[in-house]
PDB file of C-alpha atoms in Angstrom:
ATOM      1  CA  MET A 205      18.325  20.188  18.695  1.00 51.00           C
ATOM      2  CA  SER A 206      14.792  19.635  17.387  1.00 48.00           C
ATOM      3  CA  PRO A 207      13.045  16.109  17.628  1.00 52.00           C
ATOM      4  CA  THR A 208      12.876  14.045  14.476  1.00 50.00           C
ATOM      5  CA  PRO A 209       9.486  14.179  12.907  1.00 59.00           C
ATOM      6  CA  PRO A 210       7.624  10.835  12.974  1.00 63.00           C
ATOM      7  CA  ALA A 211       7.969   8.724   9.877  1.00 72.00           C
ATOM      8  CA  ARG A 212       4.848   8.773   7.764  1.00 82.00           C
ATOM      9  CA  GLU A 213       3.431   5.461   6.856  1.00 79.00           C
ATOM     10  CA  ILE A 214       1.791   4.934   3.314  1.00 81.00           C
ATOM     11  CA  GLU A 215       0.038   1.722   2.727  1.00 75.00           C
ATOM     12  CA  LEU A 216      -0.111   0.302  -0.690  1.00 71.00           C
ATOM     13  CA  VAL A 217      -2.909  -2.162  -1.314  1.00 69.00           C
ATOM     14  CA  TRP A 218      -3.208  -4.294  -4.454  1.00 60.00           C
ATOM     15  CA  GLY A 219      -5.367  -7.398  -5.069  1.00 55.00           C
ATOM     16  CA  HIS A 220      -4.713 -10.737  -6.408  1.00 50.00           C
ATOM     17  CA  TRP A 221      -1.142 -11.189  -5.059  1.00 49.00           C
ATOM     18  CA  LEU A 222      -0.961 -14.725  -6.267  1.00 49.00           C
ATOM     19  CA  ASN A 223      -1.806 -13.743  -9.928  1.00 54.00           C
ATOM     20  CA  ARG A 224       1.473 -14.112 -11.418  1.00 53.00           C
ATOM     21  CA  SER A 225       0.285 -13.097 -14.784  1.00 56.00           C
ATOM     22  CA  ILE A 226      -0.257  -9.487 -13.470  1.00 63.00           C
ATOM     23  CA  ALA A 227       0.402  -7.137 -16.516  1.00 77.00           C
ATOM     24  CA  ALA A 228       3.844  -5.436 -16.855  1.00 80.00           C
ATOM     25  CA  PRO A 229       2.220  -2.067 -16.650  1.00 84.00           C
ATOM     26  CA  ALA A 230       0.907  -2.699 -13.177  1.00 83.00           C
ATOM     27  CA  MET A 231       4.342  -4.324 -12.160  1.00 85.00           C
ATOM     28  CA  ARG A 232       6.124  -1.053 -13.267  1.00 90.00           C
ATOM     29  CA  LEU A 233       3.563   1.143 -11.746  1.00 92.00           C
ATOM     30  CA  ALA A 234       3.961  -0.630  -8.305  1.00 89.00           C
ATOM     31  CA  GLU A 235       7.837  -0.559  -8.598  1.00 93.00           C
ATOM     32  CA  ALA A 236       8.011   3.069  -9.432  1.00 95.00           C
ATOM     33  CA  LEU A 237       5.556   4.054  -6.707  1.00 95.00           C
ATOM     34  CA  GLY A 238       7.432   2.052  -4.199  1.00 95.00           C
ATOM     35  CA  GLU A 239      10.496   4.135  -5.152  1.00 96.00           C
ATOM     36  CA  ARG A 240       8.779   7.389  -5.065  1.00 96.00           C
ATOM     37  CA  ILE A 241       7.421   6.701  -1.582  1.00 95.00           C
ATOM     38  CA  SER A 242      10.849   5.676  -0.279  1.00 95.00           C
ATOM     39  CA  ALA A 243      12.586   8.773  -1.952  1.00 96.00           C
ATOM     40  CA  ARG A 244      10.243  10.919   0.031  1.00 95.00           C
ATOM     41  CA  GLY A 245      11.257   9.300   3.356  1.00 95.00           C
ATOM     42  CA  TRP A 246       8.016   7.767   3.869  1.00 95.00           C
ATOM     43  CA  VAL A 247       7.590   4.086   5.263  1.00 95.00           C
ATOM     44  CA  LEU A 248       6.227   1.609   2.621  1.00 95.00           C
ATOM     45  CA  LEU A 249       3.616  -0.622   4.240  1.00 94.00           C
ATOM     46  CA  THR A 250       2.201  -3.569   2.237  1.00 91.00           C
ATOM     47  CA  GLY A 251       0.804  -6.909   2.846  1.00 90.00           C
ATOM     48  CA  GLY A 252       4.356  -8.246   2.524  1.00 89.00           C
ATOM     49  CA  ARG A 253       3.534 -11.039  -0.068  1.00 86.00           C
ATOM     50  CA  PRO A 254       6.415 -12.343  -2.199  1.00 86.00           C
ATOM     51  CA  ALA A 255       4.864 -12.009  -5.676  1.00 81.00           C
ATOM     52  CA  GLY A 256       3.064  -9.573  -7.710  1.00 80.00           C
ATOM     53  CA  VAL A 257       2.691  -5.878  -7.120  1.00 81.00           C
ATOM     54  CA  MET A 258       3.424  -6.078  -3.308  1.00 85.00           C
ATOM     55  CA  ALA A 259       6.860  -7.420  -4.112  1.00 88.00           C
ATOM     56  CA  ALA A 260       7.315  -5.038  -7.089  1.00 90.00           C
ATOM     57  CA  ALA A 261       6.644  -2.001  -4.796  1.00 92.00           C
ATOM     58  CA  SER A 262       9.007  -3.410  -2.220  1.00 94.00           C
ATOM     59  CA  ARG A 263      11.770  -3.822  -4.831  1.00 94.00           C
ATOM     60  CA  GLY A 264      11.168  -0.219  -5.820  1.00 96.00           C
ATOM     61  CA  ALA A 265      11.307   1.059  -2.416  1.00 96.00           C
ATOM     62  CA  LEU A 266      14.357  -0.885  -1.474  1.00 96.00           C
ATOM     63  CA  ARG A 267      16.379   0.783  -4.221  1.00 96.00           C
ATOM     64  CA  VAL A 268      16.366   4.104  -2.347  1.00 97.00           C
ATOM     65  CA  GLY A 269      18.865   4.653   0.527  1.00 95.00           C
ATOM     66  CA  GLY A 270      17.357   5.021   3.833  1.00 94.00           C
ATOM     67  CA  HIS A 271      14.177   3.029   3.124  1.00 94.00           C
ATOM     68  CA  LEU A 272      11.895   1.332   5.391  1.00 95.00           C
ATOM     69  CA  VAL A 273       9.698  -1.404   3.814  1.00 95.00           C
ATOM     70  CA  VAL A 274       7.289  -3.210   6.187  1.00 94.00           C
ATOM     71  CA  GLY A 275       5.084  -6.037   5.469  1.00 93.00           C
ATOM     72  CA  VAL A 276       2.198  -7.141   7.691  1.00 92.00           C
ATOM     73  CA  LEU A 277       1.664 -10.781   6.728  1.00 90.00           C
ATOM     74  CA  PRO A 278      -1.566 -12.990   7.500  1.00 90.00           C
ATOM     75  CA  ASN A 279       0.397 -15.976   8.896  1.00 90.00           C
ATOM     76  CA  GLU A 280       2.198 -16.849  12.029  1.00 90.00           C
ATOM     77  CA  GLY A 281       5.716 -17.007  10.410  1.00 87.00           C
ATOM     78  CA  ASN A 282       6.428 -20.522  11.255  1.00 88.00           C
ATOM     79  CA  GLY A 283       8.576 -22.818   9.284  1.00 83.00           C
ATOM     80  CA  ASP A 284       8.546 -22.096   5.522  1.00 80.00           C
ATOM     81  CA  ASP A 285       6.030 -19.299   6.027  1.00 73.00           C
ATOM     82  CA  ARG A 286       8.823 -17.237   7.516  1.00 75.00           C
ATOM     83  CA  GLN A 287      10.580 -17.358   4.040  1.00 75.00           C
ATOM     84  CA  ARG A 288       7.501 -16.516   1.995  1.00 79.00           C
ATOM     85  CA  THR A 289       7.724 -12.649   2.063  1.00 82.00           C
ATOM     86  CA  ALA A 290       8.597 -10.013  -0.309  1.00 79.00           C
ATOM     87  CA  ASP A 291      11.916  -8.348   0.300  1.00 90.00           C
ATOM     88  CA  LEU A 292      11.280  -6.362   3.442  1.00 94.00           C
ATOM     89  CA  ASP A 293      13.148  -4.549   6.127  1.00 94.00           C
ATOM     90  CA  LEU A 294      10.679  -5.565   8.681  1.00 93.00           C
ATOM     91  CA  ALA A 295       8.061  -8.599   8.301  1.00 92.00           C
ATOM     92  CA  LEU A 296       5.359  -8.718  10.974  1.00 93.00           C
ATOM     93  CA  PHE A 297       3.588 -12.001  11.162  1.00 93.00           C
ATOM     94  CA  ALA A 298       0.099 -11.131  12.447  1.00 93.00           C
ATOM     95  CA  GLY A 299      -1.287 -14.816  12.667  1.00 93.00           C
ATOM     96  CA  MET A 300      -4.754 -13.285  12.014  1.00 93.00           C
ATOM     97  CA  GLY A 301      -5.413 -14.167   8.324  1.00 91.00           C
ATOM     98  CA  LYS A 302      -7.357 -11.522   6.506  1.00 89.00           C
ATOM     99  CA  ALA A 303      -8.073  -9.678   9.804  1.00 93.00           C
ATOM    100  CA  ARG A 304      -4.637  -8.339   9.522  1.00 92.00           C
ATOM    101  CA  ASN A 305      -6.029  -5.945   6.915  1.00 92.00           C
ATOM    102  CA  VAL A 306      -7.463  -3.726   9.864  1.00 94.00           C
ATOM    103  CA  ILE A 307      -3.808  -3.580  11.296  1.00 94.00           C
ATOM    104  CA  ASN A 308      -2.537  -2.338   7.871  1.00 92.00           C
ATOM    105  CA  VAL A 309      -4.969   0.345   7.556  1.00 94.00           C
ATOM    106  CA  LEU A 310      -4.750   1.582  11.154  1.00 94.00           C
ATOM    107  CA  SER A 311      -1.020   1.784  10.901  1.00 93.00           C
ATOM    108  CA  ALA A 312      -1.154   3.893   7.798  1.00 94.00           C
ATOM    109  CA  ASP A 313      -1.191   7.670   7.575  1.00 94.00           C
ATOM    110  CA  VAL A 314      -2.506   7.321   3.951  1.00 96.00           C
ATOM    111  CA  VAL A 315      -4.047   4.256   2.226  1.00 95.00           C
ATOM    112  CA  VAL A 316      -3.402   3.900  -1.566  1.00 94.00           C
ATOM    113  CA  VAL A 317      -5.423   1.310  -3.602  1.00 91.00           C
ATOM    114  CA  CYS A 318      -3.665   0.459  -6.853  1.00 87.00           C
ATOM    115  CA  GLU A 319      -5.479  -1.211  -9.788  1.00 84.00           C
ATOM    116  CA  GLY A 320      -8.369  -2.424  -7.853  1.00 80.00           C
ATOM    117  CA  GLY A 321      -8.480  -6.156  -6.943  1.00 80.00           C
ATOM    118  CA  GLY A 322     -10.675  -8.590  -5.016  1.00 83.00           C
ATOM    119  CA  PRO A 323     -12.664  -8.700  -1.691  1.00 88.00           C
ATOM    120  CA  GLY A 324      -9.502  -8.261   0.419  1.00 86.00           C
ATOM    121  CA  THR A 325      -8.520  -5.164  -1.314  1.00 87.00           C
ATOM    122  CA  ALA A 326     -11.988  -3.681  -1.127  1.00 92.00           C
ATOM    123  CA  SER A 327     -12.052  -4.525   2.414  1.00 93.00           C
ATOM    124  CA  GLU A 328      -9.036  -2.450   3.155  1.00 92.00           C
ATOM    125  CA  ALA A 329     -10.396   0.472   1.175  1.00 95.00           C
ATOM    126  CA  ALA A 330     -13.668   0.245   3.277  1.00 96.00           C
ATOM    127  CA  HIS A 331     -11.662  -0.111   6.508  1.00 96.00           C
ATOM    128  CA  ALA A 332      -9.731   3.167   5.632  1.00 96.00           C
ATOM    129  CA  LEU A 333     -13.032   5.055   5.146  1.00 97.00           C
ATOM    130  CA  ASN A 334     -14.438   3.495   8.455  1.00 97.00           C
ATOM    131  CA  ALA A 335     -11.191   4.809  10.266  1.00 96.00           C
ATOM    132  CA  GLY A 336     -11.068   8.060   8.800  1.00 96.00           C
ATOM    133  CA  ARG A 337      -7.942   7.513   6.761  1.00 96.00           C
ATOM    134  CA  PRO A 338      -7.116   9.266   3.565  1.00 96.00           C
ATOM    135  CA  LEU A 339      -7.867   6.875   0.646  1.00 97.00           C
ATOM    136  CA  ILE A 340      -6.307   7.421  -2.773  1.00 96.00           C
ATOM    137  CA  LEU A 341      -7.355   5.246  -5.650  1.00 95.00           C
ATOM    138  CA  LEU A 342      -4.460   4.859  -8.254  1.00 93.00           C
ATOM    139  CA  ALA A 343      -5.309   3.651 -11.747  1.00 91.00           C
ATOM    140  CA  VAL A 344      -8.552   1.642 -10.451  1.00 91.00           C
ATOM    141  CA  PRO A 345     -11.219   0.562 -12.707  1.00 91.00           C
ATOM    142  CA  VAL A 346     -14.098   3.152 -13.089  1.00 95.00           C
ATOM    143  CA  LEU A 347     -16.512   0.839 -11.144  1.00 95.00           C
ATOM    144  CA  TRP A 348     -14.130   0.929  -8.161  1.00 94.00           C
ATOM    145  CA  ARG A 349     -13.716   4.776  -8.467  1.00 96.00           C
ATOM    146  CA  ASP A 350     -17.386   5.395  -8.615  1.00 97.00           C
ATOM    147  CA  PHE A 351     -18.196   3.063  -5.871  1.00 97.00           C
ATOM    148  CA  PHE A 352     -15.650   4.316  -3.362  1.00 97.00           C
ATOM    149  CA  CYS A 353     -16.190   7.988  -4.301  1.00 97.00           C
ATOM    150  CA  SER A 354     -19.936   7.482  -3.657  1.00 97.00           C
ATOM    151  CA  LEU A 355     -19.161   6.461  -0.071  1.00 97.00           C
ATOM    152  CA  SER A 356     -17.121   9.507   0.850  1.00 96.00           C
ATOM    153  CA  LYS A 357     -16.429  12.762  -0.686  1.00 94.00           C
ATOM    154  CA  GLY A 358     -12.871  12.657   0.852  1.00 93.00           C
ATOM    155  CA  VAL A 359     -11.765   9.725  -1.623  1.00 97.00           C
ATOM    156  CA  GLU A 360      -9.311  10.908  -4.225  1.00 97.00           C
ATOM    157  CA  SER A 361      -8.272   9.478  -7.584  1.00 96.00           C
ATOM    158  CA  ALA A 362      -4.882   9.460  -9.419  1.00 96.00           C
ATOM    159  CA  SER A 363      -3.846   8.181 -12.801  1.00 93.00           C
ATOM    160  CA  ASP A 364      -0.177   7.917 -12.228  1.00 93.00           C
ATOM    161  CA  GLY A 365       2.506   7.666  -9.527  1.00 93.00           C
ATOM    162  CA  ARG A 366       3.337  11.385  -9.640  1.00 95.00           C
ATOM    163  CA  GLU A 367      -0.149  12.425  -9.198  1.00 97.00           C
ATOM    164  CA  CYS A 368      -0.663   9.951  -6.469  1.00 96.00           C
ATOM    165  CA  CYS A 369       2.367  11.310  -4.625  1.00 96.00           C
ATOM    166  CA  ARG A 370       1.062  14.868  -4.857  1.00 97.00           C
ATOM    167  CA  LEU A 371      -2.151  13.842  -3.487  1.00 97.00           C
ATOM    168  CA  ILE A 372      -0.285  12.012  -0.515  1.00 96.00           C
ATOM    169  CA  GLU A 373       1.680  15.044   0.203  1.00 95.00           C
ATOM    170  CA  ALA A 374      -1.389  17.275   0.266  1.00 96.00           C
ATOM    171  CA  ARG A 375      -3.190  14.649   2.633  1.00 94.00           C
ATOM    172  CA  LEU A 376      -0.088  14.544   4.894  1.00 93.00           C
ATOM    173  CA  ARG A 377       0.006  18.306   5.320  1.00 92.00           C
ATOM    174  CA  LYS A 378      -3.619  18.419   6.302  1.00 89.00           C
ATOM    175  CA  ALA A 379      -2.886  15.709   9.066  1.00 77.00           C
TER     176      ALA A 379
END
């Protein structure tokens, strides 16, 4: 009997999780990508927040049988904080604030930044480059693409979920 290959963890990074007015196309993209990741047997790793695209990606992944959806949250998980998560199979409470971004990146086999975001999202992209993790930019603004591609020739860009998953598969084969 051959050993089970290790699960591959794909981190999805989106900014502005509190922005409840995120456009419907971004929500659909997140949900579809979460479902595609889970359908391939990959682990979905996010910041675990209960709103916006992190929650949408988790919802999509949870629709697939055999899913594993992990969220690394910044707080300690005390009191009401324990209930303020996306739908997850496993909520990890880091108690480190934004420093948990490093945990997210180092726990991932591939980091996908979707639609850009704010400083926290940019920091995770930068941590991915510093740690040598593959970085895929999905539907990000041109400014983001140009900036991160200028930092590393290994950064790849995708315009939709299908292309993103093809890039993830290629990166995992190289690993």
